[in-house]
């Protein structure tokens, strides 16, 4: 087995709530070697079918705030009255050992990661339309109408932030979108010249 001497890459994938970023990341991790998903921690309760330590690390607000105080999170945001954050140790360990890490996080969190890691590769997943996005969100269980309307309003705003990202993937067909995400990851692994903040700013 060859030794991977390069530093692990960091990929950030964002989408409006219900845009399908988690499903795309799961497929990429299964399909590509040396790629790990960063498991975010959150104070929100699990949705039906979600598993602790697989989908998210579900913790109390007090425990979350403790990690913030100790510097254990790379970034954190509050969305819909719940806290979300990216644990620092797994990502730093992956980078040192040449393992690529993919983060499925909100746009606010993506901005913070980009400040810390200017070389991060950013990908925005677009739904086919806001109507399709609304239908996907309504299929979810456990959220009342007020939360749904807030998500839809934020989604409209987030669609205007695509220019902050380097890649855009239209998630109309899940398998096709998954293939495009994997192609981006493979292409970045094959890059000859290192990425720079000046290149990113001009894209």
PDB file of C-alpha atoms in Angstrom:
ATOM      1  CA  UNK A   1       0.000   0.000   0.000  1.00  0.00           C
ATOM      2  CA  UNK A   2       1.424   3.364  -1.004  1.00  0.00           C
ATOM      3  CA  UNK A   3       1.935   6.016   1.615  1.00  0.00           C
ATOM      4  CA  UNK A   4      -0.073   9.184   1.114  1.00  0.00           C
ATOM      5  CA  UNK A   5       2.326  11.998   2.019  1.00  0.00           C
ATOM      6  CA  UNK A   6       0.185  14.962   1.046  1.00  0.00           C
ATOM      7  CA  UNK A   7      -1.864  16.909   3.548  1.00  0.00           C
ATOM      8  CA  UNK A   8      -5.521  15.968   3.563  1.00  0.00           C
ATOM      9  CA  UNK A   9      -7.856  18.229   1.597  1.00  0.00           C
ATOM     10  CA  UNK A  10     -10.918  19.887   3.124  1.00  0.00           C
ATOM     11  CA  UNK A  11     -14.171  19.993   1.144  1.00  0.00           C
ATOM     12  CA  UNK A  12     -17.178  22.024   2.255  1.00  0.00           C
ATOM     13  CA  UNK A  13     -20.572  21.304   0.751  1.00  0.00           C
ATOM     14  CA  UNK A  14     -23.535  23.557   1.505  1.00  0.00           C
ATOM     15  CA  UNK A  15     -27.142  23.708   0.375  1.00  0.00           C
ATOM     16  CA  UNK A  16     -30.444  25.148   1.510  1.00  0.00           C
ATOM     17  CA  UNK A  17     -32.123  22.938   4.092  1.00  0.00           C
ATOM     18  CA  UNK A  18     -33.562  19.969   2.196  1.00  0.00           C
ATOM     19  CA  UNK A  19     -31.148  20.439  -0.711  1.00  0.00           C
ATOM     20  CA  UNK A  20     -29.722  16.937  -0.391  1.00  0.00           C
ATOM     21  CA  UNK A  21     -26.150  17.640   0.704  1.00  0.00           C
ATOM     22  CA  UNK A  22     -26.108  14.855   3.285  1.00  0.00           C
ATOM     23  CA  UNK A  23     -27.195  12.203   0.779  1.00  0.00           C
ATOM     24  CA  UNK A  24     -24.534  13.336  -1.685  1.00  0.00           C
ATOM     25  CA  UNK A  25     -21.813  13.265   0.962  1.00  0.00           C
ATOM     26  CA  UNK A  26     -22.807   9.756   2.080  1.00  0.00           C
ATOM     27  CA  UNK A  27     -22.478   8.485  -1.486  1.00  0.00           C
ATOM     28  CA  UNK A  28     -19.105  10.166  -1.958  1.00  0.00           C
ATOM     29  CA  UNK A  29     -17.702   8.657   1.242  1.00  0.00           C
ATOM     30  CA  UNK A  30     -18.855   5.181   0.196  1.00  0.00           C
ATOM     31  CA  UNK A  31     -17.474   5.535  -3.312  1.00  0.00           C
ATOM     32  CA  UNK A  32     -14.080   7.164  -2.750  1.00  0.00           C
ATOM     33  CA  UNK A  33     -11.136   5.937  -0.659  1.00  0.00           C
ATOM     34  CA  UNK A  34      -9.422   8.164   1.914  1.00  0.00           C
ATOM     35  CA  UNK A  35     -12.457  10.406   2.292  1.00  0.00           C
ATOM     36  CA  UNK A  36     -14.182  10.912   5.630  1.00  0.00           C
ATOM     37  CA  UNK A  37     -17.232  12.915   6.526  1.00  0.00           C
ATOM     38  CA  UNK A  38     -16.952  15.336   9.418  1.00  0.00           C
ATOM     39  CA  UNK A  39     -19.719  14.512  11.910  1.00  0.00           C
ATOM     40  CA  UNK A  40     -21.135  17.759  13.224  1.00  0.00           C
ATOM     41  CA  UNK A  41     -22.425  18.115  16.756  1.00  0.00           C
ATOM     42  CA  UNK A  42     -25.779  19.743  17.391  1.00  0.00           C
ATOM     43  CA  UNK A  43     -28.180  20.592  20.175  1.00  0.00           C
ATOM     44  CA  UNK A  44     -31.276  19.820  18.121  1.00  0.00           C
ATOM     45  CA  UNK A  45     -33.128  16.558  18.750  1.00  0.00           C
ATOM     46  CA  UNK A  46     -32.705  13.727  16.229  1.00  0.00           C
ATOM     47  CA  UNK A  47     -35.186  13.460  13.387  1.00  0.00           C
ATOM     48  CA  UNK A  48     -36.851  10.093  12.770  1.00  0.00           C
ATOM     49  CA  UNK A  49     -34.242   7.648  11.483  1.00  0.00           C
ATOM     50  CA  UNK A  50     -31.212   9.703  12.515  1.00  0.00           C
ATOM     51  CA  UNK A  51     -28.547   7.994  14.604  1.00  0.00           C
ATOM     52  CA  UNK A  52     -26.223   9.563  17.156  1.00  0.00           C
ATOM     53  CA  UNK A  53     -22.621   9.503  15.961  1.00  0.00           C
ATOM     54  CA  UNK A  54     -23.665   8.710  12.389  1.00  0.00           C
ATOM     55  CA  UNK A  55     -25.810  11.617  11.220  1.00  0.00           C
ATOM     56  CA  UNK A  56     -24.852  14.035  14.000  1.00  0.00           C
ATOM     57  CA  UNK A  57     -23.444  13.925  17.480  1.00  0.00           C
ATOM     58  CA  UNK A  58     -26.453  14.996  19.527  1.00  0.00           C
ATOM     59  CA  UNK A  59     -25.396  16.808  22.697  1.00  0.00           C
ATOM     60  CA  UNK A  60     -26.861  19.204  25.246  1.00  0.00           C
ATOM     61  CA  UNK A  61     -26.535  22.963  24.959  1.00  0.00           C
ATOM     62  CA  UNK A  62     -24.314  22.952  28.054  1.00  0.00           C
ATOM     63  CA  UNK A  63     -21.965  20.379  26.525  1.00  0.00           C
ATOM     64  CA  UNK A  64     -21.882  22.325  23.274  1.00  0.00           C
ATOM     65  CA  UNK A  65     -21.002  25.564  25.039  1.00  0.00           C
ATOM     66  CA  UNK A  66     -18.242  23.722  26.884  1.00  0.00           C
ATOM     67  CA  UNK A  67     -16.672  22.718  23.582  1.00  0.00           C
ATOM     68  CA  UNK A  68     -16.883  26.302  22.353  1.00  0.00           C
ATOM     69  CA  UNK A  69     -15.119  27.533  25.490  1.00  0.00           C
ATOM     70  CA  UNK A  70     -12.360  24.915  25.216  1.00  0.00           C
ATOM     71  CA  UNK A  71     -11.682  25.585  21.524  1.00  0.00           C
ATOM     72  CA  UNK A  72     -12.903  22.140  20.526  1.00  0.00           C
ATOM     73  CA  UNK A  73     -14.925  23.411  17.575  1.00  0.00           C
ATOM     74  CA  UNK A  74     -13.563  24.802  14.314  1.00  0.00           C
ATOM     75  CA  UNK A  75     -16.770  26.682  13.674  1.00  0.00           C
ATOM     76  CA  UNK A  76     -20.236  26.893  15.130  1.00  0.00           C
ATOM     77  CA  UNK A  77     -23.490  28.623  14.317  1.00  0.00           C
ATOM     78  CA  UNK A  78     -27.003  28.902  15.691  1.00  0.00           C
ATOM     79  CA  UNK A  79     -29.738  28.022  13.213  1.00  0.00           C
ATOM     80  CA  UNK A  80     -33.454  27.800  14.048  1.00  0.00           C
ATOM     81  CA  UNK A  81     -32.688  28.039  17.788  1.00  0.00           C
ATOM     82  CA  UNK A  82     -30.289  25.077  17.676  1.00  0.00           C
ATOM     83  CA  UNK A  83     -26.489  25.061  17.765  1.00  0.00           C
ATOM     84  CA  UNK A  84     -24.360  23.285  15.152  1.00  0.00           C
ATOM     85  CA  UNK A  85     -20.581  22.917  15.178  1.00  0.00           C
ATOM     86  CA  UNK A  86     -17.630  21.150  13.549  1.00  0.00           C
ATOM     87  CA  UNK A  87     -15.353  19.262  15.971  1.00  0.00           C
ATOM     88  CA  UNK A  88     -11.708  20.220  15.589  1.00  0.00           C
ATOM     89  CA  UNK A  89      -9.752  17.016  16.460  1.00  0.00           C
ATOM     90  CA  UNK A  90     -10.993  14.703  13.653  1.00  0.00           C
ATOM     91  CA  UNK A  91     -10.395  17.253  10.906  1.00  0.00           C
ATOM     92  CA  UNK A  92      -6.903  18.145  12.103  1.00  0.00           C
ATOM     93  CA  UNK A  93      -6.015  14.451  12.446  1.00  0.00           C
ATOM     94  CA  UNK A  94      -7.248  13.734   8.915  1.00  0.00           C
ATOM     95  CA  UNK A  95      -5.200  16.574   7.461  1.00  0.00           C
ATOM     96  CA  UNK A  96      -2.026  15.321   9.120  1.00  0.00           C
ATOM     97  CA  UNK A  97      -2.514  11.744   7.910  1.00  0.00           C
ATOM     98  CA  UNK A  98      -3.458  12.615   4.329  1.00  0.00           C
ATOM     99  CA  UNK A  99      -7.152  11.792   4.666  1.00  0.00           C
ATOM    100  CA  UNK A 100      -9.546  14.144   2.892  1.00  0.00           C
ATOM    101  CA  UNK A 101     -12.448  15.503   4.937  1.00  0.00           C
ATOM    102  CA  UNK A 102     -15.830  16.615   3.647  1.00  0.00           C
ATOM    103  CA  UNK A 103     -18.033  18.886   5.736  1.00  0.00           C
ATOM    104  CA  UNK A 104     -21.764  19.191   5.062  1.00  0.00           C
ATOM    105  CA  UNK A 105     -22.490  22.485   6.813  1.00  0.00           C
ATOM    106  CA  UNK A 106     -24.572  25.620   6.617  1.00  0.00           C
ATOM    107  CA  UNK A 107     -23.396  28.671   4.703  1.00  0.00           C
ATOM    108  CA  UNK A 108     -22.548  30.594   7.887  1.00  0.00           C
ATOM    109  CA  UNK A 109     -20.325  27.749   9.013  1.00  0.00           C
ATOM    110  CA  UNK A 110     -18.743  27.469   5.578  1.00  0.00           C
ATOM    111  CA  UNK A 111     -17.665  31.090   5.788  1.00  0.00           C
ATOM    112  CA  UNK A 112     -15.915  30.471   9.092  1.00  0.00           C
ATOM    113  CA  UNK A 113     -14.122  27.381   7.779  1.00  0.00           C
ATOM    114  CA  UNK A 114     -12.942  29.369   4.754  1.00  0.00           C
ATOM    115  CA  UNK A 115     -11.419  31.968   7.077  1.00  0.00           C
ATOM    116  CA  UNK A 116      -9.408  29.282   8.886  1.00  0.00           C
ATOM    117  CA  UNK A 117      -8.525  27.209   5.812  1.00  0.00           C
ATOM    118  CA  UNK A 118      -8.243  29.501   2.747  1.00  0.00           C
ATOM    119  CA  UNK A 119      -7.439  26.455   0.590  1.00  0.00           C
ATOM    120  CA  UNK A 120     -10.793  24.766   1.358  1.00  0.00           C
ATOM    121  CA  UNK A 121     -12.765  23.542  -1.687  1.00  0.00           C
ATOM    122  CA  UNK A 122     -16.341  24.839  -1.582  1.00  0.00           C
ATOM    123  CA  UNK A 123     -19.357  23.295  -3.327  1.00  0.00           C
ATOM    124  CA  UNK A 124     -22.943  24.570  -3.363  1.00  0.00           C
ATOM    125  CA  UNK A 125     -25.826  22.193  -4.074  1.00  0.00           C
ATOM    126  CA  UNK A 126     -28.855  23.741  -5.757  1.00  0.00           C
ATOM    127  CA  UNK A 127     -32.355  22.249  -5.696  1.00  0.00           C
ATOM    128  CA  UNK A 128     -34.178  22.130  -9.061  1.00  0.00           C
ATOM    129  CA  UNK A 129     -36.527  24.858  -7.806  1.00  0.00           C
ATOM    130  CA  UNK A 130     -37.853  26.355  -4.611  1.00  0.00           C
ATOM    131  CA  UNK A 131     -41.092  24.461  -5.229  1.00  0.00           C
ATOM    132  CA  UNK A 132     -39.238  21.147  -5.222  1.00  0.00           C
ATOM    133  CA  UNK A 133     -37.338  22.207  -2.126  1.00  0.00           C
ATOM    134  CA  UNK A 134     -40.576  23.048  -0.341  1.00  0.00           C
ATOM    135  CA  UNK A 135     -42.004  19.632  -1.229  1.00  0.00           C
ATOM    136  CA  UNK A 136     -38.901  17.916   0.176  1.00  0.00           C
ATOM    137  CA  UNK A 137     -39.118  19.895   3.404  1.00  0.00           C
ATOM    138  CA  UNK A 138     -42.817  19.110   3.831  1.00  0.00           C
ATOM    139  CA  UNK A 139     -41.979  15.404   3.642  1.00  0.00           C
ATOM    140  CA  UNK A 140     -39.933  15.751   6.815  1.00  0.00           C
ATOM    141  CA  UNK A 141     -41.555  14.933  10.116  1.00  0.00           C
ATOM    142  CA  UNK A 142     -41.299  16.703  13.426  1.00  0.00           C
ATOM    143  CA  UNK A 143     -41.241  20.358  12.311  1.00  0.00           C
ATOM    144  CA  UNK A 144     -44.149  22.744  12.638  1.00  0.00           C
ATOM    145  CA  UNK A 145     -45.335  25.167   9.993  1.00  0.00           C
ATOM    146  CA  UNK A 146     -43.512  28.161  11.472  1.00  0.00           C
ATOM    147  CA  UNK A 147     -40.127  26.385  11.293  1.00  0.00           C
ATOM    148  CA  UNK A 148     -40.855  25.274   7.736  1.00  0.00           C
ATOM    149  CA  UNK A 149     -41.633  28.827   6.645  1.00  0.00           C
ATOM    150  CA  UNK A 150     -38.404  30.069   8.238  1.00  0.00           C
ATOM    151  CA  UNK A 151     -36.445  27.412   6.363  1.00  0.00           C
ATOM    152  CA  UNK A 152     -38.052  28.380   3.063  1.00  0.00           C
ATOM    153  CA  UNK A 153     -37.356  32.068   3.626  1.00  0.00           C
ATOM    154  CA  UNK A 154     -33.708  31.354   4.431  1.00  0.00           C
ATOM    155  CA  UNK A 155     -33.458  29.090   1.377  1.00  0.00           C
ATOM    156  CA  UNK A 156     -34.508  31.986  -0.845  1.00  0.00           C
ATOM    157  CA  UNK A 157     -31.737  34.102   0.646  1.00  0.00           C
ATOM    158  CA  UNK A 158     -29.138  31.329   0.421  1.00  0.00           C
ATOM    159  CA  UNK A 159     -29.740  30.859  -3.292  1.00  0.00           C
ATOM    160  CA  UNK A 160     -28.298  34.342  -3.724  1.00  0.00           C
ATOM    161  CA  UNK A 161     -25.003  33.312  -2.097  1.00  0.00           C
ATOM    162  CA  UNK A 162     -23.926  30.778  -4.725  1.00  0.00           C
ATOM    163  CA  UNK A 163     -21.219  33.160  -5.990  1.00  0.00           C
ATOM    164  CA  UNK A 164     -19.291  32.586  -2.744  1.00  0.00           C
ATOM    165  CA  UNK A 165     -18.652  28.987  -3.821  1.00  0.00           C
ATOM    166  CA  UNK A 166     -16.298  27.552  -6.426  1.00  0.00           C
ATOM    167  CA  UNK A 167     -18.470  24.701  -7.663  1.00  0.00           C
ATOM    168  CA  UNK A 168     -22.216  24.389  -8.157  1.00  0.00           C
ATOM    169  CA  UNK A 169     -24.097  21.104  -8.470  1.00  0.00           C
ATOM    170  CA  UNK A 170     -27.762  20.904  -9.478  1.00  0.00           C
ATOM    171  CA  UNK A 171     -29.428  18.165  -7.439  1.00  0.00           C
ATOM    172  CA  UNK A 172     -32.283  17.239  -9.743  1.00  0.00           C
ATOM    173  CA  UNK A 173     -31.225  13.617 -10.195  1.00  0.00           C
ATOM    174  CA  UNK A 174     -29.496  12.291  -7.067  1.00  0.00           C
ATOM    175  CA  UNK A 175     -27.238   9.795  -8.828  1.00  0.00           C
ATOM    176  CA  UNK A 176     -26.114  12.325 -11.424  1.00  0.00           C
ATOM    177  CA  UNK A 177     -25.431  14.936  -8.755  1.00  0.00           C
ATOM    178  CA  UNK A 178     -23.498  12.353  -6.716  1.00  0.00           C
ATOM    179  CA  UNK A 179     -21.337  11.599  -9.730  1.00  0.00           C
ATOM    180  CA  UNK A 180     -20.592  15.284 -10.208  1.00  0.00           C
ATOM    181  CA  UNK A 181     -19.551  15.694  -6.574  1.00  0.00           C
ATOM    182  CA  UNK A 182     -17.226  12.713  -6.814  1.00  0.00           C
ATOM    183  CA  UNK A 183     -15.755  14.120 -10.036  1.00  0.00           C
ATOM    184  CA  UNK A 184     -14.960  17.400  -8.249  1.00  0.00           C
ATOM    185  CA  UNK A 185     -13.197  15.544  -5.443  1.00  0.00           C
ATOM    186  CA  UNK A 186     -11.142  13.416  -7.849  1.00  0.00           C
ATOM    187  CA  UNK A 187     -10.195  16.480  -9.910  1.00  0.00           C
ATOM    188  CA  UNK A 188      -9.007  18.365  -6.837  1.00  0.00           C
ATOM    189  CA  UNK A 189      -6.926  15.373  -5.778  1.00  0.00           C
ATOM    190  CA  UNK A 190      -5.243  15.448  -9.191  1.00  0.00           C
ATOM    191  CA  UNK A 191      -4.414  19.149  -9.016  1.00  0.00           C
ATOM    192  CA  UNK A 192      -0.745  19.874  -9.783  1.00  0.00           C
ATOM    193  CA  UNK A 193      -0.447  23.425  -8.487  1.00  0.00           C
ATOM    194  CA  UNK A 194      -1.504  24.246  -4.956  1.00  0.00           C
ATOM    195  CA  UNK A 195      -4.601  26.349  -4.486  1.00  0.00           C
ATOM    196  CA  UNK A 196      -4.173  29.906  -3.254  1.00  0.00           C
ATOM    197  CA  UNK A 197      -6.445  32.527  -1.763  1.00  0.00           C
ATOM    198  CA  UNK A 198      -5.792  34.821  -4.746  1.00  0.00           C
ATOM    199  CA  UNK A 199      -6.973  32.122  -7.163  1.00  0.00           C
ATOM    200  CA  UNK A 200     -10.087  31.566  -5.079  1.00  0.00           C
ATOM    201  CA  UNK A 201     -10.895  35.228  -4.980  1.00  0.00           C
ATOM    202  CA  UNK A 202     -10.747  35.509  -8.759  1.00  0.00           C
ATOM    203  CA  UNK A 203     -13.072  32.554  -9.412  1.00  0.00           C
TER     204      UNK A 203
END
